[in-house]
Short mmCIF file of C-alpha atoms in Angstrom, two decimals:
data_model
loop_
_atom_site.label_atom_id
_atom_site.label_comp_id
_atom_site.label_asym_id
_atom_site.label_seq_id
_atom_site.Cartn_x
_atom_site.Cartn_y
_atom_site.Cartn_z
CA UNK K 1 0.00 0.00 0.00
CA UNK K 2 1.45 3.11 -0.40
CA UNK K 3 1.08 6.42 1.57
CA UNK K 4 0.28 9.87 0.45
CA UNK K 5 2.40 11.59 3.08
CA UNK K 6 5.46 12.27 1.14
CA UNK K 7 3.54 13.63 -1.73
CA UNK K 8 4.50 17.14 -2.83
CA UNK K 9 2.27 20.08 -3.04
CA UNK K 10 2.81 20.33 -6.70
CA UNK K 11 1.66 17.15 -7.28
CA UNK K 12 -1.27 17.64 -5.08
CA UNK K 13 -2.42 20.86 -7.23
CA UNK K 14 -1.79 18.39 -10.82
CA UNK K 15 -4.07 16.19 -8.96
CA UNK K 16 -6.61 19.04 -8.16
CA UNK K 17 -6.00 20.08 -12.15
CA UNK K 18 -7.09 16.28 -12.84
CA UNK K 19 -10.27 16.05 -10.68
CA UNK K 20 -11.83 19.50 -11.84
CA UNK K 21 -11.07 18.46 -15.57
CA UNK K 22 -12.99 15.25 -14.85
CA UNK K 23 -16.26 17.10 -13.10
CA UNK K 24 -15.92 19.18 -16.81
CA UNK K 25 -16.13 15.57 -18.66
CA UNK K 26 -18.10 13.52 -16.49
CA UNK K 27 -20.81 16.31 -16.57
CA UNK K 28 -20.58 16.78 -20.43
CA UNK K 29 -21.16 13.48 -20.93
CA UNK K 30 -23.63 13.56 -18.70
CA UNK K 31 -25.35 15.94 -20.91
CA UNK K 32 -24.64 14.70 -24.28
CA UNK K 33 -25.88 11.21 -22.76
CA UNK K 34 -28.94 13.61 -22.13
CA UNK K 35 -29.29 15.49 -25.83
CA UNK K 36 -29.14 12.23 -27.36
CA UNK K 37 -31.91 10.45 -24.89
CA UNK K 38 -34.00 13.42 -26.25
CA UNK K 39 -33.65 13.00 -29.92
CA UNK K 40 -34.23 9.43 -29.27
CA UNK K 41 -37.28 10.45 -27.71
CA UNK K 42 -38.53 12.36 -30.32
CA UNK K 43 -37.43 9.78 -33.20
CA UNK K 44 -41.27 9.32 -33.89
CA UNK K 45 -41.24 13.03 -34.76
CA UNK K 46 -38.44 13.01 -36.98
CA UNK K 47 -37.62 9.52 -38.51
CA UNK K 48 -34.13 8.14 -38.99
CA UNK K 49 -32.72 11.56 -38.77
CA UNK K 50 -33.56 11.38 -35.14
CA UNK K 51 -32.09 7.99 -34.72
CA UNK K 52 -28.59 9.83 -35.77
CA UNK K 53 -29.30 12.98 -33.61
CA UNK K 54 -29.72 10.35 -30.98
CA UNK K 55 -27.10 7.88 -31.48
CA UNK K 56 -23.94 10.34 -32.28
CA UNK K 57 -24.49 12.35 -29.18
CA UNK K 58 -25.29 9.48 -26.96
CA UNK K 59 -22.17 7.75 -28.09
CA UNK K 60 -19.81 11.16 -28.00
CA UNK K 61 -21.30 11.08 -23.84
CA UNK K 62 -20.46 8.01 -23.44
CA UNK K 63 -16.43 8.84 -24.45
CA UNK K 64 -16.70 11.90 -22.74
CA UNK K 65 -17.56 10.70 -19.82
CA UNK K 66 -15.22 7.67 -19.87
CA UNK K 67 -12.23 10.30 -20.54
CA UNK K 68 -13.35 12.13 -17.69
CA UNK K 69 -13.29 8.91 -15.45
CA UNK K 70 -9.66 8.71 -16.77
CA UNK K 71 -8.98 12.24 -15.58
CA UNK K 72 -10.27 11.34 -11.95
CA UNK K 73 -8.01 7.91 -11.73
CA UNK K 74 -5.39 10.07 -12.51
CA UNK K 75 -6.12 12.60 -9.99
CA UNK K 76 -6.97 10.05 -7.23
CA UNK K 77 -3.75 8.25 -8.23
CA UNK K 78 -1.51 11.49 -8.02
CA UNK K 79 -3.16 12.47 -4.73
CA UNK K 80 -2.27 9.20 -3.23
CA UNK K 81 0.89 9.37 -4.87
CA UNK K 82 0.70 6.16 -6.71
CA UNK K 83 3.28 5.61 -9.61
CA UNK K 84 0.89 4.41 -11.73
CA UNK K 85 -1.16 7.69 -11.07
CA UNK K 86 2.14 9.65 -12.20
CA UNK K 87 2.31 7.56 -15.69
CA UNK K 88 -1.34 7.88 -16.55
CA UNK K 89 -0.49 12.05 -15.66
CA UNK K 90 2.00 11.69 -18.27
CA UNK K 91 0.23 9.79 -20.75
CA UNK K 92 -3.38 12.05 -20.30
CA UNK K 93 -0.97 14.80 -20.69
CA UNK K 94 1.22 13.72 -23.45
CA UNK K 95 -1.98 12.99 -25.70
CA UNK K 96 -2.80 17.01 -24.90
CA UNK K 97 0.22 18.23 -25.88
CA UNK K 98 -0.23 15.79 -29.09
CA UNK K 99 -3.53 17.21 -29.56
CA UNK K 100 -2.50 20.79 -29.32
CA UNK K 101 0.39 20.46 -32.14
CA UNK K 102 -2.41 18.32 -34.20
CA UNK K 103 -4.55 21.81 -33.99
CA UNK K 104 -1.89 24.18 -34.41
CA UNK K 105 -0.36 22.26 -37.92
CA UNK K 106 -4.13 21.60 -39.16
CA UNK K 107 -6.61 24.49 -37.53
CA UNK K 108 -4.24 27.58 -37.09
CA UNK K 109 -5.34 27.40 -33.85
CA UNK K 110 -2.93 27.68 -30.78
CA UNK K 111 -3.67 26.85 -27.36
CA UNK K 112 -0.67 28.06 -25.78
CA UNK K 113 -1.99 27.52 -22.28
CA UNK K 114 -3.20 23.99 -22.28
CA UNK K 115 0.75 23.28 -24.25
CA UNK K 116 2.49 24.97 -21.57
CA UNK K 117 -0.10 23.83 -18.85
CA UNK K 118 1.04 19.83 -20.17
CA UNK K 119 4.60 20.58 -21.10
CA UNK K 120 5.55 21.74 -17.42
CA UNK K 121 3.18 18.43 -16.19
CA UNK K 122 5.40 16.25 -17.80
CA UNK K 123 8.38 17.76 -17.46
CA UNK K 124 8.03 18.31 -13.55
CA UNK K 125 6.64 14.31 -13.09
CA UNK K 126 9.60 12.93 -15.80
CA UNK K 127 12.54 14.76 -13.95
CA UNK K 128 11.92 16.69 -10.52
CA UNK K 129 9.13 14.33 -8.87
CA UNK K 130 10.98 11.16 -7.45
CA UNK K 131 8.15 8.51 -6.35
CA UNK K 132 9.03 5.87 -3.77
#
């Protein structure tokens, strides 16, 4: 078993960063779950297009909120200190820091504080946070 007493405070607020970015997902899946229960509701009213206004969000919630469960294992595994809570940090945050290059080279679009947000993650967990 191991103990959460040694855990640094910067690893405590990652792990606060994880658990509010999973209340984000889990509740947006939540609510895509929701949209799509609706159109499904309605399919009577508007035929097979209904089925697909039911189906695509119901199955986007579904991810969503299964990434957001992801964000709180890694959060409950970073605030407990557990090493396999610092590799999923590094993996979630890897794929953001993927994800951010993928929209800068195809959208234009940069998110310069979610890359440096990640970057530092990574960096601090890879070389300056020592786990028993």
């Amino acid at each position: 078993m191991e103990t959460q007493q040694n855990v640094p405070v910067f690893v405590k607020i990652i792990s606060v960063l994880f658990y509010l970015k999973s209340i984000a997902f889990i509740l947006g899946g939540i609510l895509f779950m929701f949209l799509g229960g609706i159109s499904l509701s309605s399919l009577p009213l508007l035929g097979s297009f209904g089925f697909i206004l039911g189906v695509v969000p119901g199955m986007l919630g579904v991810l969503i909120l299964a990434w957001g469960l992801l964000h709180f294992f890694t959060g409950m595994g970073l605030w407990k200190g557990a090493k396999w809570g610092k590799t999923l940090a590094i993996i979630v945050s890897g794929l953001y820091i993927v994800l951010s290059i993928v929209e800068i080279v195809k959208l234009g679009v940069v998110d310069y504080i979610s890359l440096i947000i990640n970057t530092a993650i990574i960096i601090y967990l890879l070389f300056f946070y020592k786990d028993n």
